[in-house]
mmCIF file of C-alpha atoms in Angstrom:
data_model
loop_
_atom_site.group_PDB
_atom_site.id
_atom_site.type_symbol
_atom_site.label_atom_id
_atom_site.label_comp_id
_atom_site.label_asym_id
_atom_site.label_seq_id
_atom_site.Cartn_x
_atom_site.Cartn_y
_atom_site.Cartn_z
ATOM 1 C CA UNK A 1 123.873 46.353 105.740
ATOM 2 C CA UNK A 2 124.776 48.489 108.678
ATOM 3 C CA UNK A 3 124.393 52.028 106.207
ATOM 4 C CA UNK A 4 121.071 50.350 105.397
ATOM 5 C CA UNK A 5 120.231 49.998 109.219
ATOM 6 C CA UNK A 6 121.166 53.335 110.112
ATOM 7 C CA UNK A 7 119.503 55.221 106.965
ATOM 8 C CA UNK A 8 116.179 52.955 108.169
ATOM 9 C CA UNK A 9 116.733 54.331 112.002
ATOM 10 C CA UNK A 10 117.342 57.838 110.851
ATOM 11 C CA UNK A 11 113.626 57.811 108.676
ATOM 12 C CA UNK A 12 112.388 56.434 111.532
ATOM 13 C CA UNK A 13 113.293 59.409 113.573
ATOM 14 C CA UNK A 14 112.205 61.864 111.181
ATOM 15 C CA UNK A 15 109.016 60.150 110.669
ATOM 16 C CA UNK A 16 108.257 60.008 114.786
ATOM 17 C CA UNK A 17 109.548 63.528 115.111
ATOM 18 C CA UNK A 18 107.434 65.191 112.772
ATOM 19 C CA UNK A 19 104.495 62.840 114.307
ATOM 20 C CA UNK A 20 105.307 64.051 117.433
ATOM 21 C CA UNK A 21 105.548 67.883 116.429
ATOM 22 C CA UNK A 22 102.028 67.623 114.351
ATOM 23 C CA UNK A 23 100.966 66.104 117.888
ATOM 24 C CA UNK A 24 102.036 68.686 119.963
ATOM 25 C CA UNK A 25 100.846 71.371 117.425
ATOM 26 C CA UNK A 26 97.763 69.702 117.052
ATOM 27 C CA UNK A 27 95.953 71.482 120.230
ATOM 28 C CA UNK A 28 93.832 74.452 119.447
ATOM 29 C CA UNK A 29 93.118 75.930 122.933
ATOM 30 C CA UNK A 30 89.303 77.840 122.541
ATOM 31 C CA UNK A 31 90.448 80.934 124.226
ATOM 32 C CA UNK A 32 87.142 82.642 124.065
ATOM 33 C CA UNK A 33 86.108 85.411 126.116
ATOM 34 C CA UNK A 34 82.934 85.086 127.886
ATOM 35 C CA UNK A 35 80.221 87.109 126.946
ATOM 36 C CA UNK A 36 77.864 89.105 129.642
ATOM 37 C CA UNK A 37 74.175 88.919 128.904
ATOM 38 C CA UNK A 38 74.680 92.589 127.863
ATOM 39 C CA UNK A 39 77.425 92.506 125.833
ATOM 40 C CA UNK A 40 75.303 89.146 123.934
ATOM 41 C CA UNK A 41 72.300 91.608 123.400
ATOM 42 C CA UNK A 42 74.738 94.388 122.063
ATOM 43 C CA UNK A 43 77.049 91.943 119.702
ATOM 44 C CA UNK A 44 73.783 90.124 118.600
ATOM 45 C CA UNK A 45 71.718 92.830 117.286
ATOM 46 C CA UNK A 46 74.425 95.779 117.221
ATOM 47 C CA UNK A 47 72.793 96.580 113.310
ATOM 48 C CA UNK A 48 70.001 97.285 115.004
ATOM 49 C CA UNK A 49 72.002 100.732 115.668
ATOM 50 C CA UNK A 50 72.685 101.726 112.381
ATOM 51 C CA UNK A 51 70.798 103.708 110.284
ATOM 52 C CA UNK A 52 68.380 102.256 107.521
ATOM 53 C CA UNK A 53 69.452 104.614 104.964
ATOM 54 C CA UNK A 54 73.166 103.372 105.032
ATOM 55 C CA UNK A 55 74.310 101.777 101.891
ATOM 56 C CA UNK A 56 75.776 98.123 102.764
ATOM 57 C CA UNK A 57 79.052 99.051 100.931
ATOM 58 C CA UNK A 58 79.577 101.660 103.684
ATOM 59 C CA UNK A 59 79.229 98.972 106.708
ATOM 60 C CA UNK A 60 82.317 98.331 108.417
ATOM 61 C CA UNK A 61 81.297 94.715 108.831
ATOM 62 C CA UNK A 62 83.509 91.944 110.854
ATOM 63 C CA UNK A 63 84.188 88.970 108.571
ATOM 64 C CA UNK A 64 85.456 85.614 109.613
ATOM 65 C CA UNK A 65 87.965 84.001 107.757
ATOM 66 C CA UNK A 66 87.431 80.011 107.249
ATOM 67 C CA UNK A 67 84.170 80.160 109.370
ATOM 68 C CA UNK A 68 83.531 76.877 109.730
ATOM 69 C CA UNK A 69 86.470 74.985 110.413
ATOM 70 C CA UNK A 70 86.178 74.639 114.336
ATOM 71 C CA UNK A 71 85.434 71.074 114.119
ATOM 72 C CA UNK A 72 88.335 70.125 112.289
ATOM 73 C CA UNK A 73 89.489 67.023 113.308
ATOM 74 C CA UNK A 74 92.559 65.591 111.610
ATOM 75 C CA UNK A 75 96.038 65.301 112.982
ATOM 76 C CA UNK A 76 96.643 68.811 111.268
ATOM 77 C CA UNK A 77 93.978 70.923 112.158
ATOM 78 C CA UNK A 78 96.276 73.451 113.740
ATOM 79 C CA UNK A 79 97.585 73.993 110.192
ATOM 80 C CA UNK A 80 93.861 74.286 108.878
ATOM 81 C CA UNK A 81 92.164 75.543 111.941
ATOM 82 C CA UNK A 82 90.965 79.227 111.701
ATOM 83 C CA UNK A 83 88.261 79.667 114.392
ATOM 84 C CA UNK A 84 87.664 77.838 117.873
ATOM 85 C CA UNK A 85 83.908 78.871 117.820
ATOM 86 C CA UNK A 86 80.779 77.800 115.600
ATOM 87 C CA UNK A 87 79.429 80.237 112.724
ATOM 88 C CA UNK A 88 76.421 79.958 115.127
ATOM 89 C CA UNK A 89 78.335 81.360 118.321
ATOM 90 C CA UNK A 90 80.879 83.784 116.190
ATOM 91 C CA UNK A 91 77.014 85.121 115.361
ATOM 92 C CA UNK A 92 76.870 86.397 118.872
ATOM 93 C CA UNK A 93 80.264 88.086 118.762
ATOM 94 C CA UNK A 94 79.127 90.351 116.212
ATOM 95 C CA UNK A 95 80.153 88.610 112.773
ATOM 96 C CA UNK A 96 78.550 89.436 109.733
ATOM 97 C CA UNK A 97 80.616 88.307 106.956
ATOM 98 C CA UNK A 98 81.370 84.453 106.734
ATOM 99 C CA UNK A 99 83.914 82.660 104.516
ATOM 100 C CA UNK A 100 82.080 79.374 103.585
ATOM 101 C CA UNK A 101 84.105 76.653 101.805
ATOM 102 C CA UNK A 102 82.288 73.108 101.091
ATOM 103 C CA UNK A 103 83.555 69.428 100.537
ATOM 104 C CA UNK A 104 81.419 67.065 98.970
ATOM 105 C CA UNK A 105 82.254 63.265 100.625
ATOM 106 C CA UNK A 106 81.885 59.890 98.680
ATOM 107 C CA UNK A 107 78.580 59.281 100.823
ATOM 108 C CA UNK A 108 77.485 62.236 99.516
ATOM 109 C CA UNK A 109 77.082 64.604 102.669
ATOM 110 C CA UNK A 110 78.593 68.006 102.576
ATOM 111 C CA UNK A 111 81.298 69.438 105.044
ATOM 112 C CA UNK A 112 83.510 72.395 105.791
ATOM 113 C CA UNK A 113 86.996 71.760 104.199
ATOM 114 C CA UNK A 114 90.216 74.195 104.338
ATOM 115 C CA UNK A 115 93.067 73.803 101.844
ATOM 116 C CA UNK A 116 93.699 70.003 101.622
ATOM 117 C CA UNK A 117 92.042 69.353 104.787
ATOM 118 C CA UNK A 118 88.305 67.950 104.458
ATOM 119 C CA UNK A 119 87.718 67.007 107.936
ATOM 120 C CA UNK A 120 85.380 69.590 109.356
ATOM 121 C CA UNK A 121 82.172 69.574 110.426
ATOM 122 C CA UNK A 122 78.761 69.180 108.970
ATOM 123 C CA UNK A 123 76.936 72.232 106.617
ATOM 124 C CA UNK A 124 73.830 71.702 107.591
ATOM 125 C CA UNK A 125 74.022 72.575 111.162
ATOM 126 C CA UNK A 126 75.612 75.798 109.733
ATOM 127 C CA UNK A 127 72.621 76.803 107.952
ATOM 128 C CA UNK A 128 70.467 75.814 110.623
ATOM 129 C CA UNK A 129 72.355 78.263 112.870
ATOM 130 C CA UNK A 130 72.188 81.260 110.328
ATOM 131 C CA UNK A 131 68.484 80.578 109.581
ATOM 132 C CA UNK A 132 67.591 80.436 113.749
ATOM 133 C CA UNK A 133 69.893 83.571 114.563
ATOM 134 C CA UNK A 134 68.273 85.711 111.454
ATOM 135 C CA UNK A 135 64.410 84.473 112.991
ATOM 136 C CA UNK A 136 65.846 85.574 116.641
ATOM 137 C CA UNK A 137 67.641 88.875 114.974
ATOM 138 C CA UNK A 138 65.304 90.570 112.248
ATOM 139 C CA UNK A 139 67.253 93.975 112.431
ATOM 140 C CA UNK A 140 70.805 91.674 111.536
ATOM 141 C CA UNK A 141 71.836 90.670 107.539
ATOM 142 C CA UNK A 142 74.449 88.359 106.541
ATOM 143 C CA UNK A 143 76.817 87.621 103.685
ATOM 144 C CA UNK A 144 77.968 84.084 103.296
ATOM 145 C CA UNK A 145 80.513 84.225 101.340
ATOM 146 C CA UNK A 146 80.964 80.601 99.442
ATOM 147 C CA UNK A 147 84.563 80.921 98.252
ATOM 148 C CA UNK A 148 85.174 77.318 97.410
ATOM 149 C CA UNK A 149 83.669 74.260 96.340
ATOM 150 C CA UNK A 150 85.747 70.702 96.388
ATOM 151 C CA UNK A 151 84.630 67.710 94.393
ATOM 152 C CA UNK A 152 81.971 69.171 92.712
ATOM 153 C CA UNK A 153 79.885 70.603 96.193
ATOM 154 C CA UNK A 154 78.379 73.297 93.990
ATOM 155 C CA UNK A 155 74.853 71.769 92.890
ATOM 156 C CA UNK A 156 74.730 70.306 96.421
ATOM 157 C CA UNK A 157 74.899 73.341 98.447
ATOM 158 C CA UNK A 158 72.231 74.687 96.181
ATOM 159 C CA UNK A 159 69.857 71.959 96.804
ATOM 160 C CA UNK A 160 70.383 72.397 100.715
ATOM 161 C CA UNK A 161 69.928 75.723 100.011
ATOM 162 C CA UNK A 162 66.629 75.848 98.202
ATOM 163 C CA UNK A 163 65.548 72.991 100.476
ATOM 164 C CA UNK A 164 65.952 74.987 103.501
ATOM 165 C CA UNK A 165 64.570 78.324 105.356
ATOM 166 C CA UNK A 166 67.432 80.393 103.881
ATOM 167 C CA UNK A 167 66.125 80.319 100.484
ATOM 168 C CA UNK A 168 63.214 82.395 102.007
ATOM 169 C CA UNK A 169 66.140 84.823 103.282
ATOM 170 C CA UNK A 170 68.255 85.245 100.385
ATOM 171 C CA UNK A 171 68.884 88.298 98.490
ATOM 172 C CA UNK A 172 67.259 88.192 94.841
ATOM 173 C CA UNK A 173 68.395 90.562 92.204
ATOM 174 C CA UNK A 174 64.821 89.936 89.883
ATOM 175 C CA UNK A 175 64.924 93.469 88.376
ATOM 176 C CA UNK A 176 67.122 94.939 85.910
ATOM 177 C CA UNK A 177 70.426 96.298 87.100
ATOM 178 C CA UNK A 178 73.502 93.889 86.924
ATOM 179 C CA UNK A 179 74.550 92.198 89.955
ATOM 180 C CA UNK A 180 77.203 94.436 90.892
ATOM 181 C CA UNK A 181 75.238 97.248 90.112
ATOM 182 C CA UNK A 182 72.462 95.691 92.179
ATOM 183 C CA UNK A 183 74.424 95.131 95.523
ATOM 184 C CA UNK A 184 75.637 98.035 95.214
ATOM 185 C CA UNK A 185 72.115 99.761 95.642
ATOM 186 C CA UNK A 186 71.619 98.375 98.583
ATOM 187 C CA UNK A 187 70.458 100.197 102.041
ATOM 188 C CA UNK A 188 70.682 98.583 105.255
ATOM 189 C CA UNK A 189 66.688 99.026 105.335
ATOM 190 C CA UNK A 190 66.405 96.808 101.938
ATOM 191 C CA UNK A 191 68.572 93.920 103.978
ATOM 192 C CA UNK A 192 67.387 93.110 107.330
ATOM 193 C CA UNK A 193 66.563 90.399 108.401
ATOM 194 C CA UNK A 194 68.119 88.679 104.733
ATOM 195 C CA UNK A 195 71.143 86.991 103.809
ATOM 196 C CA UNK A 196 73.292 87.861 100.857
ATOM 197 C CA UNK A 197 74.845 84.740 99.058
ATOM 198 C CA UNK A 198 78.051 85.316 97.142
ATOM 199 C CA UNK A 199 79.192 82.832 94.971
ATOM 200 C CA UNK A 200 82.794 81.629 93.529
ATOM 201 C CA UNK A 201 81.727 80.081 90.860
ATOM 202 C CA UNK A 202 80.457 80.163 87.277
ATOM 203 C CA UNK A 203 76.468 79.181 88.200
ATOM 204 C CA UNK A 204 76.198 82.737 89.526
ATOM 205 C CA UNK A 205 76.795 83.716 86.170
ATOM 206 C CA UNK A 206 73.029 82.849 84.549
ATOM 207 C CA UNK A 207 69.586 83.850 85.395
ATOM 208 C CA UNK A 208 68.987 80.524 86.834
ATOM 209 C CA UNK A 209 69.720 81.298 90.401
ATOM 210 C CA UNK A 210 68.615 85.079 91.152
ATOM 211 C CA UNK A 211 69.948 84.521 94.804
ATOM 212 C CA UNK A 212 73.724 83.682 93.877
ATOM 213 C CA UNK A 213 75.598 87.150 93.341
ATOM 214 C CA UNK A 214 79.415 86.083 91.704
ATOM 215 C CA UNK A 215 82.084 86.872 93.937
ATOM 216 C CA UNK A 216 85.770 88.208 92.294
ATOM 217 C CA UNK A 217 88.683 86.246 92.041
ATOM 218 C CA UNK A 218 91.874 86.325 94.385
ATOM 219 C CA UNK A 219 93.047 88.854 92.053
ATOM 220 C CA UNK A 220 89.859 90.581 91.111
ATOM 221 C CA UNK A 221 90.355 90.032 87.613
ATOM 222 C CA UNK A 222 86.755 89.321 87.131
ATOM 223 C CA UNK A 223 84.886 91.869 85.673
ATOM 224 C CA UNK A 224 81.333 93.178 87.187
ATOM 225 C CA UNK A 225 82.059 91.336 90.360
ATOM 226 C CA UNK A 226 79.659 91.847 93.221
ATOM 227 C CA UNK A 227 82.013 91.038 96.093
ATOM 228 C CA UNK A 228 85.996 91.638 95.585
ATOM 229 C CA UNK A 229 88.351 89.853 98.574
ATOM 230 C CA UNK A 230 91.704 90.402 97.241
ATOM 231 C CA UNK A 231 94.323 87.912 98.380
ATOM 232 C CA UNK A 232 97.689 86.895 97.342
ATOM 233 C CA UNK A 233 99.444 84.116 98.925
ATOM 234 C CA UNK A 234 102.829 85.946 98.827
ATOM 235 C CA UNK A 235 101.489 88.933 100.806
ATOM 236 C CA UNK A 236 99.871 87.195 103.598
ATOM 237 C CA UNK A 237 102.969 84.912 104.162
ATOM 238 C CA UNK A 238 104.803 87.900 105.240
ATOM 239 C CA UNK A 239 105.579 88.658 108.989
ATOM 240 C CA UNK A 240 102.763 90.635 110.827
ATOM 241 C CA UNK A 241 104.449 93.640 110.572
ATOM 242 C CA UNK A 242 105.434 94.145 107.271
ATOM 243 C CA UNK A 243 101.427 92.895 106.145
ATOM 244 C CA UNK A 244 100.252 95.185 107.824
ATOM 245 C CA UNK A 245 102.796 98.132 106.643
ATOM 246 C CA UNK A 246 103.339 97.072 102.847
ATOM 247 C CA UNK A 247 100.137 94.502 101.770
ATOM 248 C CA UNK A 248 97.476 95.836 103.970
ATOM 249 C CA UNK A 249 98.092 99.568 101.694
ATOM 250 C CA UNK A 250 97.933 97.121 98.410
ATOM 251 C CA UNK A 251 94.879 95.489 99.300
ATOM 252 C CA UNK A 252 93.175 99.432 100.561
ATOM 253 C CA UNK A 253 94.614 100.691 97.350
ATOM 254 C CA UNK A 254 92.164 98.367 95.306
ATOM 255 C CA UNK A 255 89.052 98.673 97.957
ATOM 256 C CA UNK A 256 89.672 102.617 97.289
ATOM 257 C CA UNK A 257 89.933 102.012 93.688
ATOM 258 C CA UNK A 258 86.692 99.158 93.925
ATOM 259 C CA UNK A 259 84.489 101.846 95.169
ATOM 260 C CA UNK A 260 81.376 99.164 94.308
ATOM 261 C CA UNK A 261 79.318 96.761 95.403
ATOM 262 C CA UNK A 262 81.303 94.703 98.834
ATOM 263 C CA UNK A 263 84.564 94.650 99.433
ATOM 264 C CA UNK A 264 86.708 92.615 101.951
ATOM 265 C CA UNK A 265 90.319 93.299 103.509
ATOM 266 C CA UNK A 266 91.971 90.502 104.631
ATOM 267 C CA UNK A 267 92.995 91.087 108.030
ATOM 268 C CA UNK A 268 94.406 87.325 108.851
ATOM 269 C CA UNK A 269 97.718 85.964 108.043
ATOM 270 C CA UNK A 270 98.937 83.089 105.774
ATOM 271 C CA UNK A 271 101.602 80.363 107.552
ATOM 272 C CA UNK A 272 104.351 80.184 105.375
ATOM 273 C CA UNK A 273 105.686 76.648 106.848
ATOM 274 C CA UNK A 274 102.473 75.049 107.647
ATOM 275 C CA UNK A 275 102.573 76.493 111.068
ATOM 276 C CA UNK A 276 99.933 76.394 114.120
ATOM 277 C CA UNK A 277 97.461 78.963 112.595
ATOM 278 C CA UNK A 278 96.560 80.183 116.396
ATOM 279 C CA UNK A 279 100.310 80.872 117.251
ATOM 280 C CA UNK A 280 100.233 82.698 114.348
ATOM 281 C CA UNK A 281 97.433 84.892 114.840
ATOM 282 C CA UNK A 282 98.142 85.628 118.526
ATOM 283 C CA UNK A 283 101.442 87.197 116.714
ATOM 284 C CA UNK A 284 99.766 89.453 114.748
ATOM 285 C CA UNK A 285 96.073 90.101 116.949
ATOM 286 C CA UNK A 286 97.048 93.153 118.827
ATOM 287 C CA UNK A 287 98.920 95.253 115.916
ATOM 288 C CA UNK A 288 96.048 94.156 113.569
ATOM 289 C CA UNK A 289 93.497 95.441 115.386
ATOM 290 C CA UNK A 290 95.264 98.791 116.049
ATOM 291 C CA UNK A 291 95.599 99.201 112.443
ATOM 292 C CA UNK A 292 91.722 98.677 112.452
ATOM 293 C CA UNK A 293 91.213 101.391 114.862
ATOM 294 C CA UNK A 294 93.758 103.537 112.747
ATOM 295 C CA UNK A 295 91.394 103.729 109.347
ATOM 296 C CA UNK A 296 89.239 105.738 111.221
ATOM 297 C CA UNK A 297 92.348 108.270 110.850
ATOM 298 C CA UNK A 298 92.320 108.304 106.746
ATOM 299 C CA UNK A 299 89.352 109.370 105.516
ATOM 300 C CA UNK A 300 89.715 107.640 101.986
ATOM 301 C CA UNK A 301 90.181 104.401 103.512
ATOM 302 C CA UNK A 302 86.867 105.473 106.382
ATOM 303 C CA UNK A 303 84.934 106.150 103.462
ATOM 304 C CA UNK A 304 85.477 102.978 101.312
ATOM 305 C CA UNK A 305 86.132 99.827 104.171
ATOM 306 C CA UNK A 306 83.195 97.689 104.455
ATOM 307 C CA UNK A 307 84.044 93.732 105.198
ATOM 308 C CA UNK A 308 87.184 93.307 107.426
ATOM 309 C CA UNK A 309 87.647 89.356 107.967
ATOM 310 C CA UNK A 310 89.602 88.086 110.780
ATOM 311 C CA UNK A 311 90.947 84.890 112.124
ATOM 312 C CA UNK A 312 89.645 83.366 115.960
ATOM 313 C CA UNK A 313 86.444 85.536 116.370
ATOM 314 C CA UNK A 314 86.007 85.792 119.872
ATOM 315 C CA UNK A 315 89.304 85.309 121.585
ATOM 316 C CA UNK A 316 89.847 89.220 121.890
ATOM 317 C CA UNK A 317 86.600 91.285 121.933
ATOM 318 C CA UNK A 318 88.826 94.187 120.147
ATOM 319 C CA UNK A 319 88.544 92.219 117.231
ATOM 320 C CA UNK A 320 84.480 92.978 117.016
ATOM 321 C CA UNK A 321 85.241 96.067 118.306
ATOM 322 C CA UNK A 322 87.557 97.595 116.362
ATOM 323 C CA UNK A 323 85.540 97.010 113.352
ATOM 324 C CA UNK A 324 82.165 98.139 114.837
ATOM 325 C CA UNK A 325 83.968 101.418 116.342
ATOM 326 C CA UNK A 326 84.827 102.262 112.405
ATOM 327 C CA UNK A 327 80.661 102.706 111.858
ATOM 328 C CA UNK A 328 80.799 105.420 114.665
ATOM 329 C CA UNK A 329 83.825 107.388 112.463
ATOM 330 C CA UNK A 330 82.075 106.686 109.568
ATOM 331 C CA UNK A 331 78.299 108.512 111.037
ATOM 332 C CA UNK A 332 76.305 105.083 110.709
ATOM 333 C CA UNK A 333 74.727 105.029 114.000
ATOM 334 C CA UNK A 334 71.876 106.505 114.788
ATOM 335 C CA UNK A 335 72.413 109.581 117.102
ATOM 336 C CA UNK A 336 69.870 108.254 120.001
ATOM 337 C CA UNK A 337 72.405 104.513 119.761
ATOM 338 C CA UNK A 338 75.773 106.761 119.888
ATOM 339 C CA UNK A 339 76.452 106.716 123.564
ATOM 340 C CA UNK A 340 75.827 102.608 123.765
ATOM 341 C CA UNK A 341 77.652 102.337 120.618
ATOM 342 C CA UNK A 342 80.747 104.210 121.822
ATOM 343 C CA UNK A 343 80.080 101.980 125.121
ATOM 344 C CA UNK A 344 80.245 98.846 123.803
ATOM 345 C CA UNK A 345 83.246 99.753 121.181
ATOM 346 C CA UNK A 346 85.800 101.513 123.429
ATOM 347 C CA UNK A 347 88.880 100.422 123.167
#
């Protein structure tokens, strides 16, 4: 009886300790600078500065990884939690690129989920903030990047989507040329003011839906793919340092090798323990964005980054700028923009 009693007390103490510790790490502290009225007008319409003739594939473009999970609410959002700020507000911090991953509920509604979490906030609200920012922003495109679908979200998010303004917004390949080949045609001038919808999964395959363009696998084993965001779980679990000095050359090596359509380097890290996601990432902030600033000093990787995604838009403005200071190295901005540019994306 009394081995009994004690085994009972000692799961008891595990079981109140980890609540505790998913407690504690449960805070998420929105760190966020705050923006001037300038700075809003530059990191709102900062395209605007680019040249039309500039082929999309040769943006540097900031990406959010997990856009839409600010509103998580479970006990272990700090383990699923990969912004503080709303796709609509990491809009006006300069993001282009978002990472889009849907849950379908038994009721039928649609929300943002991460991993095994499904508690995040509503979709529609999210495309209600992309379709008002594009109206306010005609010189700005988009990629939403729909990586995901859980419990069968796919036909859903395609109803909201042809139900809503964005349809009117979307990207359609209606011509000849292959998807991949198609995106990869693209000028700045062809985009503005439009949204292009990649998709990760097979309905982007048809001729059903000429506004869904198929996105690659983790691996990028998929042939023709019009968006590649190579990730393997192995190489983002590693410690911020050696990411950035042995993946981060593996992922460049196959953006180099890509040399089509859009291409994404993952810039965030991967918990390896089911850590707090923004302890994490204020680990690895600082030497990330220096190796940002650093492409600008290889010219093969200059010439082929486009998408960089990132974790916490907004708590360090060197995360926007960084990436936006790349278009400057890369002769995207138009010489009359080049002194506000440089302004805006000193370091």
């Amino acid at each position: 009886m009394t081995k009994r009693i004690l085994l009972t007390a000692f799961a008891v103490i595990a079981i109140l300790t980890l609540t505790f510790s998913l407690i504690a790490c449960n805070d998420v502290e929105d760190d966020s600078i705050e923006l001037s009225d300038e700075q809003k007008h530059f990191y709102s319409t900062w395209l605007s500065n680019i040249e039309d003739s500039t082929p999309i594939k040769s943006i540097a473009l900031l990406g959010s990884h997990d856009s839409g999970t600010s509103e998580m609410s479970s006990v272990v959002k700090a383990m699923s939690m990969t912004q503080s700020l709303t796709i609509g507000e990491q809009l006006l911090y300069g993001t282009r690129y978002f990472d889009i991953r849907v849950n379908k509920k038994s009721d039928g509604s649609l929300n943002i989920f991460h991993g095994v979490d499904t508690s995040g906030g509503n979709f529609l609200p999210i495309v209600n903030d992309i379709v008002d920012f594009i109206a306010a922003n005609p010189s700005e495109f988009l990629v939403l990047d729909f990586q995901h679908f859980n419990n069968g979200s796919q036909s859903s998010v395609i109803d909201v989507i042809e139900s809503s303004e964005l349809i009117d917004l979307a990207v359609k390949n209606e011509g000849e040329l292959t998807d991949m080949d198609y995106i990869d045609s693209l000028t700045l001038e062809d985009v503005r003011g439009k949204v292009i919808i990649t998709w990760g999964s097979n309905e982007a395959n048809g001729d059903e839906y000429s506004y869904l363009f198929r996105r690659n696998n983790d691996s990028c084993s998929l042939p023709n793919a019009s968006l590649d965001s190579m990730y393997f779980g192995e190489e983002n679990s590693k410690p911020s340092k050696t990411y950035i000095e042995e993946s981060l050359p593996k992922y460049m090596a196959h953006i180099v090798a890509k040399n089509k359509a859009l291409t994404v380097l993952q810039g965030q890290l991967t918990s390896p323990n089911l850590g707090n996601l923004k302890n994490l990432e204020n680990g690895h902030n600082k030497a990330m964005s220096e190796y940002v600033r650093s492409i600008a000093d290889n010219k093969t990787y200059l010439d082929s980054v486009n998408i960089i995604m990132r974790d916490f838009i907004g708590s360090d403005i060197e995360k926007t700028n960084s990436v936006l200071y790349l278009n400057l190295k890369k002769n995207n901005v138009k010489s009359e923009a080049k002194a506000e540019f440089e302004k805006f994306t000193k370091k």
